[in-house]
Amino acid sequence: MAERTVRIGSSHGLHARPAKLFTQAAAASGSKVTIAKGSGKPVNASSILGVISLGVDFGDYVTLNADGDNADAVLDQLVELLVTDHDE
């Protein structure tokens, strides 16, 4: 299992638009991916309701975990989405 911790770059956090981009990419990856805010309980990264329910704001740290053959590549792609400001 691969893991990454990343700081959220969107100036308004993971609200509807960046959460949608993130969950769609997680679902399309074909890997089982979870996301957790701080030391909170992880949720399915392909569930938009689960991701939004975390209440992730700009500057918060989240931890991603992925399981599968291409887990590292999947996390690299998802991290790029999370560090990018989609609110510009």
mmCIF file of N, CA and C in Angstrom:
data_model
loop_
_atom_site.group_PDB
_atom_site.id
_atom_site.type_symbol
_atom_site.label_atom_id
_atom_site.label_comp_id
_atom_site.label_asym_id
_atom_site.label_seq_id
_atom_site.Cartn_x
_atom_site.Cartn_y
_atom_site.Cartn_z
ATOM 1 N N MET A 1 0.845 -1.175 0.000
ATOM 2 C CA MET A 1 0.000 0.000 0.000
ATOM 3 C C MET A 1 0.892 1.240 0.000
ATOM 4 N N ALA A 2 0.565 2.185 -0.861
ATOM 5 C CA ALA A 2 1.321 3.432 -0.963
ATOM 6 C C ALA A 2 0.580 4.524 -0.193
ATOM 7 N N GLU A 3 1.347 5.482 0.335
ATOM 8 C CA GLU A 3 0.759 6.561 1.123
ATOM 9 C C GLU A 3 1.441 7.879 0.809
ATOM 10 N N ARG A 4 0.650 8.963 0.806
ATOM 11 C CA ARG A 4 1.185 10.318 0.632
ATOM 12 C C ARG A 4 0.420 11.256 1.555
ATOM 13 N N THR A 5 1.120 12.220 2.123
ATOM 14 C CA THR A 5 0.487 13.296 2.872
ATOM 15 C C THR A 5 0.742 14.580 2.100
ATOM 16 N N VAL A 6 -0.309 15.371 1.917
ATOM 17 C CA VAL A 6 -0.221 16.538 1.048
ATOM 18 C C VAL A 6 -1.017 17.696 1.649
ATOM 19 N N ARG A 7 -0.567 18.903 1.355
ATOM 20 C CA ARG A 7 -1.242 20.125 1.808
ATOM 21 C C ARG A 7 -2.161 20.607 0.684
ATOM 22 N N ILE A 8 -3.403 20.914 1.007
ATOM 23 C CA ILE A 8 -4.405 21.322 0.023
ATOM 24 C C ILE A 8 -4.075 22.701 -0.541
ATOM 25 N N GLY A 9 -4.067 22.814 -1.876
ATOM 26 C CA GLY A 9 -3.694 24.047 -2.542
ATOM 27 C C GLY A 9 -4.851 24.907 -3.002
ATOM 28 N N SER A 10 -6.065 24.338 -3.133
ATOM 29 C CA SER A 10 -7.209 25.139 -3.575
ATOM 30 C C SER A 10 -7.565 26.155 -2.501
ATOM 31 N N SER A 11 -7.683 27.419 -2.892
ATOM 32 C CA SER A 11 -7.878 28.492 -1.923
ATOM 33 C C SER A 11 -9.186 28.382 -1.142
ATOM 34 N N HIS A 12 -10.139 27.592 -1.624
ATOM 35 C CA HIS A 12 -11.389 27.383 -0.896
ATOM 36 C C HIS A 12 -11.529 25.936 -0.436
ATOM 37 N N GLY A 13 -10.439 25.185 -0.445
ATOM 38 C CA GLY A 13 -10.465 23.803 0.025
ATOM 39 C C GLY A 13 -11.093 22.851 -0.979
ATOM 40 N N LEU A 14 -11.493 21.697 -0.464
ATOM 41 C CA LEU A 14 -12.098 20.675 -1.331
ATOM 42 C C LEU A 14 -13.616 20.844 -1.347
ATOM 43 N N HIS A 15 -14.074 21.928 -1.945
ATOM 44 C CA HIS A 15 -15.512 22.121 -2.135
ATOM 45 C C HIS A 15 -15.919 21.399 -3.413
ATOM 46 N N ALA A 16 -17.113 21.642 -3.906
ATOM 47 C CA ALA A 16 -17.705 20.845 -4.976
ATOM 48 C C ALA A 16 -16.825 20.654 -6.215
ATOM 49 N N ARG A 17 -16.303 21.727 -6.797
ATOM 50 C CA ARG A 17 -15.565 21.576 -8.058
ATOM 51 C C ARG A 17 -14.261 20.786 -7.893
ATOM 52 N N PRO A 18 -13.348 21.180 -6.994
ATOM 53 C CA PRO A 18 -12.126 20.383 -6.858
ATOM 54 C C PRO A 18 -12.394 18.978 -6.313
ATOM 55 N N ALA A 19 -13.413 18.835 -5.472
ATOM 56 C CA ALA A 19 -13.752 17.498 -4.973
ATOM 57 C C ALA A 19 -14.233 16.604 -6.110
ATOM 58 N N LYS A 20 -14.995 17.184 -7.034
ATOM 59 C CA LYS A 20 -15.475 16.409 -8.187
ATOM 60 C C LYS A 20 -14.300 15.949 -9.048
ATOM 61 N N LEU A 21 -13.373 16.849 -9.344
ATOM 62 C CA LEU A 21 -12.193 16.482 -10.133
ATOM 63 C C LEU A 21 -11.398 15.372 -9.447
ATOM 64 N N PHE A 22 -11.209 15.530 -8.137
ATOM 65 C CA PHE A 22 -10.443 14.555 -7.372
ATOM 66 C C PHE A 22 -11.136 13.193 -7.338
ATOM 67 N N THR A 23 -12.438 13.167 -7.024
ATOM 68 C CA THR A 23 -13.135 11.883 -6.912
ATOM 69 C C THR A 23 -13.249 11.180 -8.259
ATOM 70 N N GLN A 24 -13.425 11.936 -9.333
ATOM 71 C CA GLN A 24 -13.477 11.323 -10.667
ATOM 72 C C GLN A 24 -12.140 10.677 -11.011
ATOM 73 N N ALA A 25 -11.045 11.359 -10.695
ATOM 74 C CA ALA A 25 -9.714 10.798 -10.968
ATOM 75 C C ALA A 25 -9.464 9.562 -10.106
ATOM 76 N N ALA A 26 -9.895 9.600 -8.858
ATOM 77 C CA ALA A 26 -9.719 8.441 -7.973
ATOM 78 C C ALA A 26 -10.516 7.248 -8.496
ATOM 79 N N ALA A 27 -11.748 7.485 -8.922
ATOM 80 C CA ALA A 27 -12.592 6.409 -9.447
ATOM 81 C C ALA A 27 -12.021 5.834 -10.732
ATOM 82 N N ALA A 28 -11.492 6.695 -11.602
ATOM 83 C CA ALA A 28 -10.950 6.249 -12.885
ATOM 84 C C ALA A 28 -9.622 5.517 -12.745
ATOM 85 N N SER A 29 -8.984 5.646 -11.609
ATOM 86 C CA SER A 29 -7.652 5.058 -11.422
ATOM 87 C C SER A 29 -7.664 3.535 -11.393
ATOM 88 N N GLY A 30 -8.785 2.954 -11.003
ATOM 89 C CA GLY A 30 -8.855 1.512 -10.889
ATOM 90 C C GLY A 30 -8.245 0.966 -9.612
ATOM 91 N N SER A 31 -7.739 1.840 -8.760
ATOM 92 C CA SER A 31 -7.155 1.438 -7.480
ATOM 93 C C SER A 31 -8.110 1.797 -6.355
ATOM 94 N N LYS A 32 -7.964 1.087 -5.239
ATOM 95 C CA LYS A 32 -8.720 1.438 -4.042
ATOM 96 C C LYS A 32 -7.951 2.563 -3.353
ATOM 97 N N VAL A 33 -8.573 3.746 -3.277
ATOM 98 C CA VAL A 33 -7.910 4.924 -2.720
ATOM 99 C C VAL A 33 -8.762 5.474 -1.579
ATOM 100 N N THR A 34 -8.093 5.828 -0.474
ATOM 101 C CA THR A 34 -8.779 6.493 0.631
ATOM 102 C C THR A 34 -8.104 7.823 0.903
ATOM 103 N N ILE A 35 -8.859 8.732 1.534
ATOM 104 C CA ILE A 35 -8.355 10.040 1.921
ATOM 105 C C ILE A 35 -8.821 10.313 3.350
ATOM 106 N N ALA A 36 -7.924 10.892 4.149
ATOM 107 C CA ALA A 36 -8.255 11.248 5.532
ATOM 108 C C ALA A 36 -7.707 12.633 5.827
ATOM 109 N N LYS A 37 -8.449 13.394 6.605
ATOM 110 C CA LYS A 37 -7.997 14.716 7.040
ATOM 111 C C LYS A 37 -7.339 14.552 8.401
ATOM 112 N N GLY A 38 -6.085 15.003 8.489
ATOM 113 C CA GLY A 38 -5.362 14.888 9.752
ATOM 114 C C GLY A 38 -5.337 13.451 10.226
ATOM 115 N N SER A 39 -5.710 13.237 11.476
ATOM 116 C CA SER A 39 -5.719 11.876 12.022
ATOM 117 C C SER A 39 -7.126 11.288 12.018
ATOM 118 N N GLY A 40 -8.015 11.886 11.203
ATOM 119 C CA GLY A 40 -9.392 11.419 11.122
ATOM 120 C C GLY A 40 -9.542 10.108 10.379
ATOM 121 N N LYS A 41 -10.766 9.620 10.383
ATOM 122 C CA LYS A 41 -11.105 8.356 9.729
ATOM 123 C C LYS A 41 -11.044 8.507 8.216
ATOM 124 N N PRO A 42 -10.382 7.581 7.529
ATOM 125 C CA PRO A 42 -10.320 7.650 6.060
ATOM 126 C C PRO A 42 -11.670 7.341 5.418
ATOM 127 N N VAL A 43 -11.895 7.989 4.259
ATOM 128 C CA VAL A 43 -13.102 7.740 3.467
ATOM 129 C C VAL A 43 -12.681 7.331 2.061
ATOM 130 N N ASN A 44 -13.602 6.727 1.351
ATOM 131 C CA ASN A 44 -13.379 6.322 -0.030
ATOM 132 C C ASN A 44 -13.138 7.581 -0.875
ATOM 133 N N ALA A 45 -11.993 7.649 -1.534
ATOM 134 C CA ALA A 45 -11.633 8.839 -2.306
ATOM 135 C C ALA A 45 -12.472 9.011 -3.565
ATOM 136 N N SER A 46 -13.213 8.008 -3.972
ATOM 137 C CA SER A 46 -14.055 8.151 -5.160
ATOM 138 C C SER A 46 -15.490 8.535 -4.793
ATOM 139 N N SER A 47 -15.750 8.773 -3.509
ATOM 140 C CA SER A 47 -17.074 9.192 -3.045
ATOM 141 C C SER A 47 -17.078 10.696 -2.806
ATOM 142 N N ILE A 48 -17.800 11.442 -3.657
ATOM 143 C CA ILE A 48 -17.813 12.895 -3.502
ATOM 144 C C ILE A 48 -18.431 13.303 -2.165
ATOM 145 N N LEU A 49 -19.457 12.596 -1.720
ATOM 146 C CA LEU A 49 -20.059 12.918 -0.427
ATOM 147 C C LEU A 49 -19.077 12.655 0.709
ATOM 148 N N GLY A 50 -18.335 11.566 0.614
ATOM 149 C CA GLY A 50 -17.342 11.255 1.635
ATOM 150 C C GLY A 50 -16.246 12.297 1.692
ATOM 151 N N VAL A 51 -15.758 12.709 0.529
ATOM 152 C CA VAL A 51 -14.684 13.697 0.465
ATOM 153 C C VAL A 51 -15.154 15.055 0.982
ATOM 154 N N ILE A 52 -16.330 15.499 0.553
ATOM 155 C CA ILE A 52 -16.842 16.788 1.016
ATOM 156 C C ILE A 52 -17.118 16.763 2.517
ATOM 157 N N SER A 53 -17.555 15.609 3.031
ATOM 158 C CA SER A 53 -17.865 15.505 4.459
ATOM 159 C C SER A 53 -16.631 15.678 5.350
ATOM 160 N N LEU A 54 -15.443 15.555 4.781
ATOM 161 C CA LEU A 54 -14.220 15.735 5.566
ATOM 162 C C LEU A 54 -14.019 17.201 5.963
ATOM 163 N N GLY A 55 -14.626 18.117 5.230
ATOM 164 C CA GLY A 55 -14.482 19.536 5.544
ATOM 165 C C GLY A 55 -13.063 20.038 5.378
ATOM 166 N N VAL A 56 -12.433 19.686 4.275
ATOM 167 C CA VAL A 56 -11.039 20.048 4.027
ATOM 168 C C VAL A 56 -10.943 21.477 3.513
ATOM 169 N N ASP A 57 -10.160 22.306 4.210
ATOM 170 C CA ASP A 57 -9.958 23.700 3.844
ATOM 171 C C ASP A 57 -8.557 23.912 3.269
ATOM 172 N N PHE A 58 -8.357 25.086 2.683
ATOM 173 C CA PHE A 58 -7.039 25.468 2.162
ATOM 174 C C PHE A 58 -6.003 25.321 3.274
ATOM 175 N N GLY A 59 -4.888 24.695 2.937
ATOM 176 C CA GLY A 59 -3.789 24.540 3.879
ATOM 177 C C GLY A 59 -3.882 23.334 4.775
ATOM 178 N N ASP A 60 -5.034 22.655 4.791
ATOM 179 C CA ASP A 60 -5.160 21.435 5.588
ATOM 180 C C ASP A 60 -4.295 20.332 4.976
ATOM 181 N N TYR A 61 -3.886 19.407 5.813
ATOM 182 C CA TYR A 61 -3.141 18.244 5.345
ATOM 183 C C TYR A 61 -4.066 17.045 5.282
ATOM 184 N N VAL A 62 -3.960 16.305 4.185
ATOM 185 C CA VAL A 62 -4.710 15.065 4.024
ATOM 186 C C VAL A 62 -3.732 13.946 3.707
ATOM 187 N N THR A 63 -4.133 12.743 4.066
ATOM 188 C CA THR A 63 -3.318 11.567 3.781
ATOM 189 C C THR A 63 -4.078 10.665 2.829
ATOM 190 N N LEU A 64 -3.410 10.305 1.744
ATOM 191 C CA LEU A 64 -3.973 9.406 0.739
ATOM 192 C C LEU A 64 -3.314 8.041 0.868
ATOM 193 N N ASN A 65 -4.097 6.998 0.699
ATOM 194 C CA ASN A 65 -3.588 5.638 0.635
ATOM 195 C C ASN A 65 -4.162 4.989 -0.606
ATOM 196 N N ALA A 66 -3.330 4.237 -1.304
ATOM 197 C CA ALA A 66 -3.795 3.527 -2.503
ATOM 198 C C ALA A 66 -3.254 2.112 -2.487
ATOM 199 N N ASP A 67 -4.076 1.204 -2.963
ATOM 200 C CA ASP A 67 -3.698 -0.199 -3.036
ATOM 201 C C ASP A 67 -3.900 -0.664 -4.472
ATOM 202 N N GLY A 68 -2.896 -1.284 -5.023
ATOM 203 C CA GLY A 68 -2.978 -1.785 -6.388
ATOM 204 C C GLY A 68 -1.616 -1.766 -7.049
ATOM 205 N N ASP A 69 -1.550 -2.317 -8.255
ATOM 206 C CA ASP A 69 -0.286 -2.433 -8.972
ATOM 207 C C ASP A 69 0.337 -1.075 -9.286
ATOM 208 N N ASN A 70 -0.472 -0.098 -9.579
ATOM 209 C CA ASN A 70 0.033 1.218 -9.968
ATOM 210 C C ASN A 70 -0.227 2.268 -8.887
ATOM 211 N N ALA A 71 -0.214 1.866 -7.627
ATOM 212 C CA ALA A 71 -0.587 2.743 -6.509
ATOM 213 C C ALA A 71 0.253 4.014 -6.462
ATOM 214 N N ASP A 72 1.556 3.911 -6.675
ATOM 215 C CA ASP A 72 2.410 5.102 -6.609
ATOM 216 C C ASP A 72 2.066 6.096 -7.713
ATOM 217 N N ALA A 73 1.841 5.617 -8.925
ATOM 218 C CA ALA A 73 1.484 6.501 -10.036
ATOM 219 C C ALA A 73 0.120 7.146 -9.803
ATOM 220 N N VAL A 74 -0.816 6.379 -9.259
ATOM 221 C CA VAL A 74 -2.146 6.914 -8.951
ATOM 222 C C VAL A 74 -2.025 8.033 -7.929
ATOM 223 N N LEU A 75 -1.252 7.815 -6.875
ATOM 224 C CA LEU A 75 -1.103 8.840 -5.850
ATOM 225 C C LEU A 75 -0.394 10.071 -6.395
ATOM 226 N N ASP A 76 0.577 9.888 -7.269
ATOM 227 C CA ASP A 76 1.254 11.041 -7.882
ATOM 228 C C ASP A 76 0.245 11.914 -8.620
ATOM 229 N N GLN A 77 -0.652 11.299 -9.370
ATOM 230 C CA GLN A 77 -1.670 12.033 -10.125
ATOM 231 C C GLN A 77 -2.641 12.746 -9.187
ATOM 232 N N LEU A 78 -3.089 12.056 -8.140
ATOM 233 C CA LEU A 78 -4.051 12.644 -7.208
ATOM 234 C C LEU A 78 -3.431 13.772 -6.390
ATOM 235 N N VAL A 79 -2.173 13.612 -6.006
ATOM 236 C CA VAL A 79 -1.476 14.666 -5.265
ATOM 237 C C VAL A 79 -1.410 15.930 -6.116
ATOM 238 N N GLU A 80 -1.120 15.780 -7.393
ATOM 239 C CA GLU A 80 -1.051 16.939 -8.291
ATOM 240 C C GLU A 80 -2.378 17.693 -8.312
ATOM 241 N N LEU A 81 -3.491 16.973 -8.306
ATOM 242 C CA LEU A 81 -4.806 17.620 -8.269
ATOM 243 C C LEU A 81 -5.021 18.375 -6.952
ATOM 244 N N LEU A 82 -4.554 17.806 -5.857
ATOM 245 C CA LEU A 82 -4.784 18.413 -4.547
ATOM 246 C C LEU A 82 -3.923 19.633 -4.272
ATOM 247 N N VAL A 83 -2.739 19.687 -4.839
ATOM 248 C CA VAL A 83 -1.858 20.840 -4.586
ATOM 249 C C VAL A 83 -2.147 22.000 -5.528
ATOM 250 N N THR A 84 -2.922 21.763 -6.576
ATOM 251 C CA THR A 84 -3.261 22.789 -7.549
ATOM 252 C C THR A 84 -4.433 23.624 -7.046
ATOM 253 N N ASP A 85 -4.360 24.951 -7.242
ATOM 254 C CA ASP A 85 -5.463 25.828 -6.863
ATOM 255 C C ASP A 85 -6.486 25.856 -7.997
ATOM 256 N N HIS A 86 -7.601 25.180 -7.796
ATOM 257 C CA HIS A 86 -8.666 25.106 -8.798
ATOM 258 C C HIS A 86 -9.635 26.279 -8.668
ATOM 259 N N ASP A 87 -9.322 27.230 -7.780
ATOM 260 C CA ASP A 87 -10.206 28.361 -7.544
ATOM 261 C C ASP A 87 -9.669 29.660 -8.135
ATOM 262 N N GLU A 88 -8.654 29.581 -8.961
ATOM 263 C CA GLU A 88 -8.064 30.781 -9.553
ATOM 264 C C GLU A 88 -8.979 31.408 -10.571
#
